[in-house]
Amino acid sequence: MAQQAVSLLRSVFHTEKHLVYHTQEEKAAERRKRIRLLLDSFYDYISQARRPLGKLKNAIQNALALKSRVYRIFENGQVPLTNNPVEQAIRPSTLIRKNSLFAKSIRGAQASAVYYTIVGTAKMNHLNIYKYFKYLFDHLPNRENKDLEGFLPWAKEAQAQCHI
């Protein structure tokens, strides 16, 4: 049972990987044309399972409960097929949260959170972390106004000076 379900899902991911599109609308249309039947087959297959037990039962119940959310991929090409990239993106935060248990004070934990937020945002904006911090330390003390917008990782000047 599980092997067949995995095989059906594998075909969905394989097909998604090879879609050809130029816009998100085209992607959604291609998904409807090429993936819809595959996903329908998967859900038909698991819904016909005869009294599954244990973890398989839980997996089937979860998959069926999430079906309407999964099918959003056919409405909007921006909806990812999997949330793995998001989980990978938040993994450092969970490690930071776990490590923050060892902060010696609340202010220390807050400072650590600010630091990790700056680093994470800079990474997401493809900045060299060292160059970005140097840029901040060189320019923030000398700024003429209190507006910090120009120092955010996506600001043009930060991108120009610190982009990887």
GROMACS .gro file of N, CA and C in nm:
model
  492
    1MET      N    1   0.083  -0.120   0.000
    1MET     CA    2   0.000   0.000   0.000
    1MET      C    3   0.087   0.126   0.000
    2ALA      N    4   0.178   0.134   0.096
    2ALA     CA    5   0.262   0.254   0.109
    2ALA      C    6   0.352   0.272  -0.013
    3GLN      N    7   0.405   0.161  -0.064
    3GLN     CA    8   0.495   0.170  -0.181
    3GLN      C    9   0.422   0.226  -0.303
    4GLN      N   10   0.300   0.182  -0.324
    4GLN     CA   11   0.222   0.230  -0.438
    4GLN      C   12   0.190   0.378  -0.421
    5ALA      N   13   0.153   0.420  -0.299
    5ALA     CA   14   0.123   0.561  -0.272
    5ALA      C   15   0.246   0.647  -0.298
    6VAL      N   16   0.362   0.601  -0.251
    6VAL     CA   17   0.486   0.675  -0.273
    6VAL      C   18   0.517   0.683  -0.422
    7SER      N   19   0.495   0.575  -0.492
    7SER     CA   20   0.520   0.573  -0.637
    7SER      C   21   0.430   0.674  -0.709
    8LEU      N   22   0.304   0.681  -0.670
    8LEU     CA   23   0.213   0.777  -0.731
    8LEU      C   24   0.259   0.921  -0.704
    9LEU      N   25   0.301   0.947  -0.581
    9LEU     CA   26   0.350   1.082  -0.548
    9LEU      C   27   0.480   1.113  -0.621
   10ARG      N   28   0.564   1.013  -0.634
   10ARG     CA   29   0.690   1.032  -0.706
   10ARG      C   30   0.662   1.078  -0.850
   11SER      N   31   0.561   1.020  -0.912
   11SER     CA   32   0.528   1.060  -1.049
   11SER      C   33   0.477   1.204  -1.053
   12VAL      N   34   0.408   1.248  -0.949
   12VAL     CA   35   0.362   1.387  -0.942
   12VAL      C   36   0.483   1.480  -0.938
   13PHE      N   37   0.579   1.450  -0.850
   13PHE     CA   38   0.697   1.535  -0.836
   13PHE      C   39   0.784   1.531  -0.962
   14HIS      N   40   0.795   1.415  -1.023
   14HIS     CA   41   0.873   1.402  -1.146
   14HIS      C   42   0.811   1.488  -1.257
   15THR      N   43   0.681   1.480  -1.269
   15THR     CA   44   0.612   1.559  -1.372
   15THR      C   45   0.627   1.708  -1.345
   16GLU      N   46   0.612   1.748  -1.219
   16GLU     CA   47   0.627   1.890  -1.182
   16GLU      C   48   0.765   1.942  -1.219
   17LYS      N   49   0.865   1.859  -1.195
   17LYS     CA   50   1.004   1.899  -1.223
   17LYS      C   51   1.025   1.929  -1.371
   18HIS      N   52   0.950   1.864  -1.457
   18HIS     CA   53   0.971   1.878  -1.601
   18HIS      C   54   0.865   1.965  -1.670
   19LEU      N   55   0.787   2.039  -1.593
   19LEU     CA   56   0.690   2.130  -1.655
   19LEU      C   57   0.763   2.242  -1.727
   20VAL      N   58   0.708   2.285  -1.837
   20VAL     CA   59   0.763   2.399  -1.912
   20VAL      C   60   0.659   2.511  -1.907
   21TYR      N   61   0.700   2.627  -1.856
   21TYR     CA   62   0.609   2.741  -1.843
   21TYR      C   63   0.691   2.869  -1.836
   22HIS      N   64   0.623   2.981  -1.862
   22HIS     CA   65   0.688   3.112  -1.856
   22HIS      C   66   0.626   3.201  -1.749
   23THR      N   67   0.501   3.176  -1.716
   23THR     CA   68   0.433   3.256  -1.615
   23THR      C   69   0.371   3.163  -1.512
   24GLN      N   70   0.332   3.219  -1.400
   24GLN     CA   71   0.268   3.139  -1.296
   24GLN      C   72   0.132   3.087  -1.344
   25GLU      N   73   0.065   3.163  -1.428
   25GLU     CA   74  -0.063   3.118  -1.484
   25GLU      C   75  -0.041   2.995  -1.573
   26GLU      N   76   0.064   3.000  -1.654
   26GLU     CA   77   0.097   2.885  -1.740
   26GLU      C   78   0.134   2.764  -1.654
   27LYS      N   79   0.203   2.788  -1.545
   27LYS     CA   80   0.242   2.678  -1.456
   27LYS      C   81   0.117   2.611  -1.399
   28ALA      N   82   0.021   2.691  -1.352
   28ALA     CA   83  -0.103   2.635  -1.298
   28ALA      C   84  -0.178   2.557  -1.406
   29ALA      N   85  -0.181   2.610  -1.527
   29ALA     CA   86  -0.249   2.542  -1.638
   29ALA      C   87  -0.180   2.410  -1.671
   30GLU      N   88  -0.048   2.411  -1.675
   30GLU     CA   89   0.029   2.288  -1.702
   30GLU      C   90   0.005   2.185  -1.592
   31ARG      N   91  -0.001   2.233  -1.469
   31ARG     CA   92  -0.030   2.142  -1.358
   31ARG      C   93  -0.168   2.078  -1.376
   32ARG      N   94  -0.267   2.160  -1.412
   32ARG     CA   95  -0.402   2.105  -1.432
   32ARG      C   96  -0.401   1.999  -1.542
   33LYS      N   97  -0.325   2.026  -1.647
   33LYS     CA   98  -0.322   1.936  -1.762
   33LYS      C   99  -0.243   1.808  -1.733
   34ARG      N  100  -0.129   1.820  -1.664
   34ARG     CA  101  -0.037   1.707  -1.653
   34ARG      C  102  -0.032   1.641  -1.515
   35ILE      N  103  -0.072   1.713  -1.411
   35ILE     CA  104  -0.057   1.658  -1.276
   35ILE      C  105  -0.191   1.621  -1.213
   36ARG      N  106  -0.297   1.686  -1.255
   36ARG     CA  107  -0.428   1.665  -1.192
   36ARG      C  108  -0.467   1.517  -1.187
   37LEU      N  109  -0.456   1.447  -1.298
   37LEU     CA  110  -0.494   1.306  -1.301
   37LEU      C  111  -0.406   1.221  -1.210
   38LEU      N  112  -0.277   1.256  -1.204
   38LEU     CA  113  -0.185   1.182  -1.117
   38LEU      C  114  -0.224   1.200  -0.970
   39LEU      N  115  -0.254   1.323  -0.933
   39LEU     CA  116  -0.292   1.350  -0.794
   39LEU      C  117  -0.428   1.289  -0.763
   40ASP      N  118  -0.520   1.295  -0.858
   40ASP     CA  119  -0.650   1.229  -0.840
   40ASP      C  120  -0.630   1.079  -0.816
   41SER      N  121  -0.540   1.018  -0.892
   41SER     CA  122  -0.512   0.874  -0.875
   41SER      C  123  -0.458   0.845  -0.736
   42PHE      N  124  -0.369   0.931  -0.689
   42PHE     CA  125  -0.314   0.914  -0.554
   42PHE      C  126  -0.425   0.919  -0.450
   43TYR      N  127  -0.510   1.021  -0.457
   43TYR     CA  128  -0.616   1.035  -0.357
   43TYR      C  129  -0.721   0.924  -0.370
   44ASP      N  130  -0.751   0.881  -0.491
   44ASP     CA  131  -0.843   0.768  -0.509
   44ASP      C  132  -0.784   0.643  -0.444
   45TYR      N  133  -0.656   0.622  -0.467
   45TYR     CA  134  -0.589   0.503  -0.414
   45TYR      C  135  -0.591   0.501  -0.262
   46ILE      N  136  -0.551   0.610  -0.199
   46ILE     CA  137  -0.544   0.608  -0.052
   46ILE      C  138  -0.682   0.609   0.012
   47SER      N  139  -0.781   0.666  -0.056
   47SER     CA  140  -0.916   0.669   0.004
   47SER      C  141  -0.981   0.531   0.000
   48GLN      N  142  -0.929   0.440  -0.083
   48GLN     CA  143  -0.984   0.305  -0.091
   48GLN      C  144  -0.912   0.206  -0.001
   49ALA      N  145  -0.821   0.256   0.080
   49ALA     CA  146  -0.745   0.166   0.170
   49ALA      C  147  -0.841   0.097   0.266
   50ARG      N  148  -0.821  -0.032   0.282
   50ARG     CA  149  -0.905  -0.112   0.372
   50ARG      C  150  -0.844  -0.113   0.512
   51ARG      N  151  -0.904  -0.045   0.602
   51ARG     CA  152  -0.865  -0.040   0.744
   51ARG      C  153  -0.714  -0.036   0.768
   52PRO      N  154  -0.649   0.070   0.724
   52PRO     CA  155  -0.505   0.081   0.752
   52PRO      C  156  -0.481   0.098   0.902
   53LEU      N  157  -0.363   0.059   0.945
   53LEU     CA  158  -0.330   0.065   1.087
   53LEU      C  159  -0.211   0.156   1.113
   54GLY      N  160  -0.200   0.201   1.235
   54GLY     CA  161  -0.082   0.273   1.284
   54GLY      C  162  -0.045   0.397   1.205
   55LYS      N  163   0.083   0.404   1.170
   55LYS     CA  164   0.137   0.522   1.102
   55LYS      C  165   0.077   0.540   0.963
   56LEU      N  166   0.049   0.430   0.895
   56LEU     CA  167  -0.013   0.439   0.763
   56LEU      C  168  -0.151   0.502   0.773
   57LYS      N  169  -0.226   0.462   0.874
   57LYS     CA  170  -0.359   0.520   0.896
   57LYS      C  171  -0.347   0.670   0.920
   58ASN      N  172  -0.253   0.711   1.005
   58ASN     CA  173  -0.233   0.854   1.032
   58ASN      C  174  -0.192   0.930   0.906
   59ALA      N  175  -0.103   0.870   0.827
   59ALA     CA  176  -0.057   0.935   0.704
   59ALA      C  177  -0.173   0.954   0.606
   60ILE      N  178  -0.257   0.852   0.593
   60ILE     CA  179  -0.371   0.861   0.502
   60ILE      C  180  -0.470   0.966   0.551
   61GLN      N  181  -0.499   0.966   0.681
   61GLN     CA  182  -0.591   1.065   0.737
   61GLN      C  183  -0.539   1.207   0.714
   62ASN      N  184  -0.410   1.227   0.738
   62ASN     CA  185  -0.350   1.360   0.717
   62ASN      C  186  -0.357   1.401   0.571
   63ALA      N  187  -0.323   1.309   0.482
   63ALA     CA  188  -0.326   1.340   0.338
   63ALA      C  189  -0.467   1.377   0.293
   64LEU      N  190  -0.565   1.303   0.339
   64LEU     CA  191  -0.704   1.332   0.300
   64LEU      C  192  -0.751   1.464   0.360
   65ALA      N  193  -0.709   1.493   0.482
   65ALA     CA  194  -0.747   1.619   0.547
   65ALA      C  195  -0.688   1.740   0.475
   66LEU      N  196  -0.572   1.722   0.414
   66LEU     CA  197  -0.503   1.833   0.346
   66LEU      C  198  -0.533   1.842   0.197
   67LYS      N  199  -0.618   1.754   0.148
   67LYS     CA  200  -0.643   1.746   0.004
   67LYS      C  201  -0.682   1.881  -0.057
   68SER      N  202  -0.775   1.951   0.004
   68SER     CA  203  -0.820   2.079  -0.055
   68SER      C  204  -0.706   2.180  -0.060
   69ARG      N  205  -0.617   2.176   0.038
   69ARG     CA  206  -0.503   2.267   0.037
   69ARG      C  207  -0.403   2.227  -0.071
   70VAL      N  208  -0.383   2.099  -0.089
   70VAL     CA  209  -0.291   2.051  -0.192
   70VAL      C  210  -0.341   2.091  -0.330
   71TYR      N  211  -0.470   2.083  -0.350
   71TYR     CA  212  -0.528   2.112  -0.481
   71TYR      C  213  -0.520   2.260  -0.518
   72ARG      N  214  -0.476   2.344  -0.427
   72ARG     CA  215  -0.456   2.486  -0.458
   72ARG      C  216  -0.346   2.505  -0.563
   73ILE      N  217  -0.262   2.404  -0.579
   73ILE     CA  218  -0.156   2.416  -0.681
   73ILE      C  219  -0.213   2.431  -0.820
   74PHE      N  220  -0.339   2.391  -0.839
   74PHE     CA  221  -0.402   2.401  -0.970
   74PHE      C  222  -0.463   2.539  -0.994
   75GLU      N  223  -0.479   2.616  -0.887
   75GLU     CA  224  -0.537   2.750  -0.898
   75GLU      C  225  -0.429   2.857  -0.912
   76ASN      N  226  -0.316   2.833  -0.847
   76ASN     CA  227  -0.212   2.935  -0.839
   76ASN      C  228  -0.075   2.871  -0.860
   77GLY      N  229  -0.008   2.910  -0.965
   77GLY     CA  230   0.123   2.853  -0.997
   77GLY      C  231   0.231   2.886  -0.895
   78GLN      N  232   0.208   2.988  -0.811
   78GLN     CA  233   0.307   3.024  -0.711
   78GLN      C  234   0.305   2.931  -0.591
   79VAL      N  235   0.196   2.858  -0.573
   79VAL     CA  236   0.188   2.766  -0.460
   79VAL      C  237   0.284   2.651  -0.486
   80PRO      N  238   0.379   2.630  -0.393
   80PRO     CA  239   0.476   2.523  -0.415
   80PRO      C  240   0.413   2.385  -0.396
   81LEU      N  241   0.469   2.288  -0.462
   81LEU     CA  242   0.420   2.151  -0.451
   81LEU      C  243   0.452   2.092  -0.314
   82THR      N  244   0.557   2.142  -0.253
   82THR     CA  245   0.599   2.093  -0.122
   82THR      C  246   0.643   2.211  -0.036
   83ASN      N  247   0.640   2.192   0.094
   83ASN     CA  248   0.685   2.299   0.183
   83ASN      C  249   0.829   2.275   0.230
   84ASN      N  250   0.900   2.184   0.167
   84ASN     CA  251   1.038   2.156   0.208
   84ASN      C  252   1.128   2.280   0.208
   85PRO      N  253   1.122   2.366   0.105
   85PRO     CA  254   1.207   2.485   0.111
   85PRO      C  255   1.178   2.573   0.232
   86VAL      N  256   1.050   2.582   0.269
   86VAL     CA  257   1.014   2.662   0.387
   86VAL      C  258   1.068   2.597   0.513
   87GLU      N  259   1.053   2.466   0.522
   87GLU     CA  260   1.105   2.396   0.640
   87GLU      C  261   1.256   2.412   0.650
   88GLN      N  262   1.324   2.405   0.536
   88GLN     CA  263   1.470   2.424   0.537
   88GLN      C  264   1.504   2.567   0.579
   89ALA      N  265   1.422   2.662   0.537
   89ALA     CA  266   1.449   2.802   0.570
   89ALA      C  267   1.430   2.829   0.719
   90ILE      N  268   1.334   2.761   0.783
   90ILE     CA  269   1.311   2.789   0.925
   90ILE      C  270   1.393   2.701   1.017
   91ARG      N  271   1.459   2.600   0.962
   91ARG     CA  272   1.540   2.512   1.046
   91ARG      C  273   1.641   2.591   1.129
   92PRO      N  274   1.714   2.687   1.070
   92PRO     CA  275   1.808   2.764   1.154
   92PRO      C  276   1.737   2.835   1.270
   93SER      N  277   1.614   2.883   1.247
   93SER     CA  278   1.542   2.951   1.356
   93SER      C  279   1.512   2.856   1.470
   94THR      N  280   1.475   2.733   1.436
   94THR     CA  281   1.446   2.639   1.543
   94THR      C  282   1.572   2.604   1.620
   95LEU      N  283   1.684   2.595   1.549
   95LEU     CA  284   1.810   2.570   1.619
   95LEU      C  285   1.847   2.689   1.707
   96ILE      N  286   1.824   2.808   1.656
   96ILE     CA  287   1.852   2.929   1.733
   96ILE      C  288   1.766   2.932   1.858
   97ARG      N  289   1.637   2.902   1.841
   97ARG     CA  290   1.547   2.901   1.956
   97ARG      C  291   1.596   2.802   2.061
   98LYS      N  292   1.637   2.685   2.015
   98LYS     CA  293   1.689   2.585   2.107
   98LYS      C  294   1.816   2.635   2.176
   99ASN      N  295   1.905   2.696   2.099
   99ASN     CA  296   2.029   2.748   2.157
   99ASN      C  297   2.005   2.867   2.248
  100SER      N  298   1.896   2.941   2.226
  100SER     CA  299   1.865   3.057   2.308
  100SER      C  300   1.831   3.019   2.451
  101LEU      N  301   1.802   2.894   2.473
  101LEU     CA  302   1.775   2.850   2.609
  101LEU      C  303   1.897   2.872   2.698
  102PHE      N  304   2.013   2.886   2.634
  102PHE     CA  305   2.136   2.902   2.711
  102PHE      C  306   2.180   3.048   2.722
  103ALA      N  307   2.097   3.140   2.675
  103ALA     CA  308   2.129   3.282   2.691
  103ALA      C  309   2.127   3.314   2.840
  104LYS      N  310   2.218   3.397   2.883
  104LYS     CA  311   2.230   3.425   3.025
  104LYS      C  312   2.126   3.526   3.074
  105SER      N  313   2.062   3.597   2.982
  105SER     CA  314   1.960   3.694   3.022
  105SER      C  315   1.860   3.711   2.908
  106ILE      N  316   1.749   3.775   2.941
  106ILE     CA  317   1.648   3.802   2.838
  106ILE      C  318   1.705   3.897   2.733
  107ARG      N  319   1.778   3.998   2.778
  107ARG     CA  320   1.838   4.092   2.683
  107ARG      C  321   1.939   4.021   2.593
  108GLY      N  322   2.013   3.928   2.649
  108GLY     CA  323   2.108   3.851   2.568
  108GLY      C  324   2.035   3.769   2.462
  109ALA      N  325   1.924   3.708   2.501
  109ALA     CA  326   1.845   3.629   2.405
  109ALA      C  327   1.786   3.720   2.298
  110GLN      N  328   1.740   3.839   2.338
  110GLN     CA  329   1.686   3.934   2.241
  110GLN      C  330   1.794   3.981   2.143
  111ALA      N  331   1.912   4.010   2.195
  111ALA     CA  332   2.022   4.053   2.109
  111ALA      C  333   2.059   3.943   2.011
  112SER      N  334   2.061   3.821   2.060
  112SER     CA  335   2.091   3.706   1.974
  112SER      C  336   1.985   3.692   1.865
  113ALA      N  337   1.860   3.710   1.901
  113ALA     CA  338   1.751   3.700   1.803
  113ALA      C  339   1.764   3.807   1.696
  114VAL      N  340   1.799   3.928   1.736
  114VAL     CA  341   1.817   4.037   1.640
  114VAL      C  342   1.932   4.003   1.545
  115TYR      N  343   2.042   3.957   1.601
  115TYR     CA  344   2.159   3.920   1.520
  115TYR      C  345   2.122   3.813   1.417
  116TYR      N  346   2.058   3.706   1.463
  116TYR     CA  347   2.023   3.598   1.372
  116TYR      C  348   1.921   3.643   1.267
  117THR      N  349   1.833   3.734   1.303
  117THR     CA  350   1.737   3.786   1.207
  117THR      C  351   1.808   3.865   1.098
  118ILE      N  352   1.903   3.948   1.138
  118ILE     CA  353   1.979   4.026   1.040
  118ILE      C  354   2.058   3.932   0.948
  119VAL      N  355   2.124   3.834   1.006
  119VAL     CA  356   2.202   3.739   0.926
  119VAL      C  357   2.112   3.663   0.830
  120GLY      N  358   2.000   3.612   0.881
  120GLY     CA  359   1.909   3.536   0.796
  120GLY      C  360   1.851   3.617   0.682
  121THR      N  361   1.813   3.741   0.712
  121THR     CA  362   1.757   3.827   0.608
  121THR      C  363   1.863   3.864   0.505
  122ALA      N  364   1.985   3.887   0.551
  122ALA     CA  365   2.094   3.917   0.458
  122ALA      C  366   2.121   3.797   0.367
  123LYS      N  367   2.121   3.678   0.424
  123LYS     CA  368   2.143   3.558   0.342
  123LYS      C  369   2.033   3.542   0.237
  124MET      N  370   1.909   3.565   0.279
  124MET     CA  371   1.797   3.551   0.186
  124MET      C  372   1.805   3.653   0.072
  125ASN      N  373   1.874   3.762   0.097
  125ASN     CA  374   1.891   3.865  -0.006
  125ASN      C  375   2.026   3.856  -0.075
  126HIS      N  376   2.092   3.742  -0.057
  126HIS     CA  377   2.218   3.711  -0.125
  126HIS      C  378   2.328   3.812  -0.097
  127LEU      N  379   2.341   3.850   0.031
  127LEU     CA  380   2.447   3.941   0.069
  127LEU      C  381   2.560   3.864   0.136
  128ASN      N  382   2.681   3.913   0.120
  128ASN     CA  383   2.796   3.863   0.194
  128ASN      C  384   2.779   3.915   0.336
  129ILE      N  385   2.768   3.826   0.433
  129ILE     CA  386   2.736   3.865   0.571
  129ILE      C  387   2.842   3.959   0.628
  130TYR      N  388   2.968   3.925   0.608
  130TYR     CA  389   3.076   4.009   0.661
  130TYR      C  390   3.067   4.149   0.601
  131LYS      N  391   3.054   4.156   0.469
  131LYS     CA  392   3.046   4.287   0.402
  131LYS      C  393   2.924   4.365   0.449
  132TYR      N  394   2.812   4.295   0.470
  132TYR     CA  395   2.690   4.363   0.512
  132TYR      C  396   2.706   4.423   0.652
  133PHE      N  397   2.762   4.346   0.745
  133PHE     CA  398   2.783   4.401   0.879
  133PHE      C  399   2.883   4.516   0.875
  134LYS      N  400   2.987   4.501   0.795
  134LYS     CA  401   3.084   4.611   0.781
  134LYS      C  402   3.014   4.735   0.726
  135TYR      N  403   2.931   4.716   0.625
  135TYR     CA  404   2.854   4.826   0.567
  135TYR      C  405   2.768   4.893   0.675
  136LEU      N  406   2.698   4.813   0.755
  136LEU     CA  407   2.613   4.869   0.861
  136LEU      C  408   2.696   4.946   0.963
  137PHE      N  409   2.806   4.886   1.009
  137PHE     CA  410   2.888   4.951   1.111
  137PHE      C  411   2.956   5.077   1.057
  138ASP      N  412   2.987   5.079   0.930
  138ASP     CA  413   3.051   5.197   0.870
  138ASP      C  414   2.951   5.310   0.847
  139HIS      N  415   2.827   5.276   0.810
  139HIS     CA  416   2.732   5.379   0.767
  139HIS      C  417   2.625   5.416   0.870
  140LEU      N  418   2.582   5.324   0.952
  140LEU     CA  419   2.474   5.356   1.047
  140LEU      C  420   2.511   5.468   1.145
  141PRO      N  421   2.630   5.466   1.203
  141PRO     CA  422   2.661   5.572   1.300
  141PRO      C  423   2.662   5.712   1.237
  142ASN      N  424   2.687   5.723   1.110
  142ASN     CA  425   2.700   5.853   1.043
  142ASN      C  426   2.574   5.896   0.968
  143ARG      N  427   2.466   5.823   0.981
  143ARG     CA  428   2.346   5.857   0.904
  143ARG      C  429   2.289   5.990   0.954
  144GLU      N  430   2.225   6.060   0.863
  144GLU     CA  431   2.174   6.193   0.895
  144GLU      C  432   2.031   6.189   0.947
  145ASN      N  433   1.956   6.086   0.917
  145ASN     CA  434   1.820   6.078   0.970
  145ASN      C  435   1.799   5.943   1.037
  146LYS      N  436   1.683   5.924   1.094
  146LYS     CA  437   1.658   5.800   1.168
  146LYS      C  438   1.596   5.691   1.081
  147ASP      N  439   1.573   5.722   0.955
  147ASP     CA  440   1.514   5.625   0.864
  147ASP      C  441   1.613   5.513   0.835
  148LEU      N  442   1.574   5.391   0.865
  148LEU     CA  443   1.664   5.276   0.846
  148LEU      C  444   1.634   5.199   0.718
  149GLU      N  445   1.531   5.239   0.646
  149GLU     CA  446   1.489   5.167   0.525
  149GLU      C  447   1.605   5.147   0.427
  150GLY      N  448   1.688   5.246   0.412
  150GLY     CA  449   1.798   5.238   0.318
  150GLY      C  450   1.908   5.142   0.358
  151PHE      N  451   1.902   5.090   0.480
  151PHE     CA  452   2.005   4.998   0.529
  151PHE      C  453   1.958   4.852   0.531
  152LEU      N  454   1.833   4.831   0.493
  152LEU     CA  455   1.781   4.695   0.492
  152LEU      C  456   1.847   4.615   0.380
  153PRO      N  457   1.855   4.483   0.395
  153PRO     CA  458   1.929   4.401   0.299
  153PRO      C  459   1.884   4.413   0.154
  154TRP      N  460   1.761   4.451   0.130
  154TRP     CA  461   1.713   4.462  -0.007
  154TRP      C  462   1.728   4.604  -0.064
  155ALA      N  463   1.780   4.696   0.017
  155ALA     CA  464   1.802   4.833  -0.032
  155ALA      C  465   1.908   4.833  -0.142
  156LYS      N  466   1.895   4.925  -0.236
  156LYS     CA  467   1.985   4.929  -0.352
  156LYS      C  468   2.131   4.941  -0.312
  157GLU      N  469   2.160   5.031  -0.219
  157GLU     CA  470   2.300   5.054  -0.181
  157GLU      C  471   2.359   4.930  -0.112
  158ALA      N  472   2.283   4.869  -0.022
  158ALA     CA  473   2.331   4.747   0.044
  158ALA      C  474   2.354   4.637  -0.059
  159GLN      N  475   2.264   4.624  -0.154
  159GLN     CA  476   2.280   4.525  -0.260
  159GLN      C  477   2.404   4.554  -0.344
  160ALA      N  478   2.424   4.681  -0.376
  160ALA     CA  479   2.538   4.719  -0.460
  160ALA      C  480   2.671   4.690  -0.391
  161GLN      N  481   2.678   4.713  -0.262
  161GLN     CA  482   2.806   4.698  -0.192
  161GLN      C  483   2.830   4.558  -0.136
  162CYS      N  484   2.724   4.483  -0.111
  162CYS     CA  485   2.741   4.358  -0.035
  162CYS      C  486   2.694   4.232  -0.107
  163HIS      N  487   2.639   4.245  -0.225
  163HIS     CA  488   2.584   4.128  -0.295
  163HIS      C  489   2.694   4.025  -0.321
  164ILE      N  490   2.658   3.900  -0.307
  164ILE     CA  491   2.755   3.792  -0.329
  164ILE      C  492   2.787   3.780  -0.477
   0.00000   0.00000   0.00000
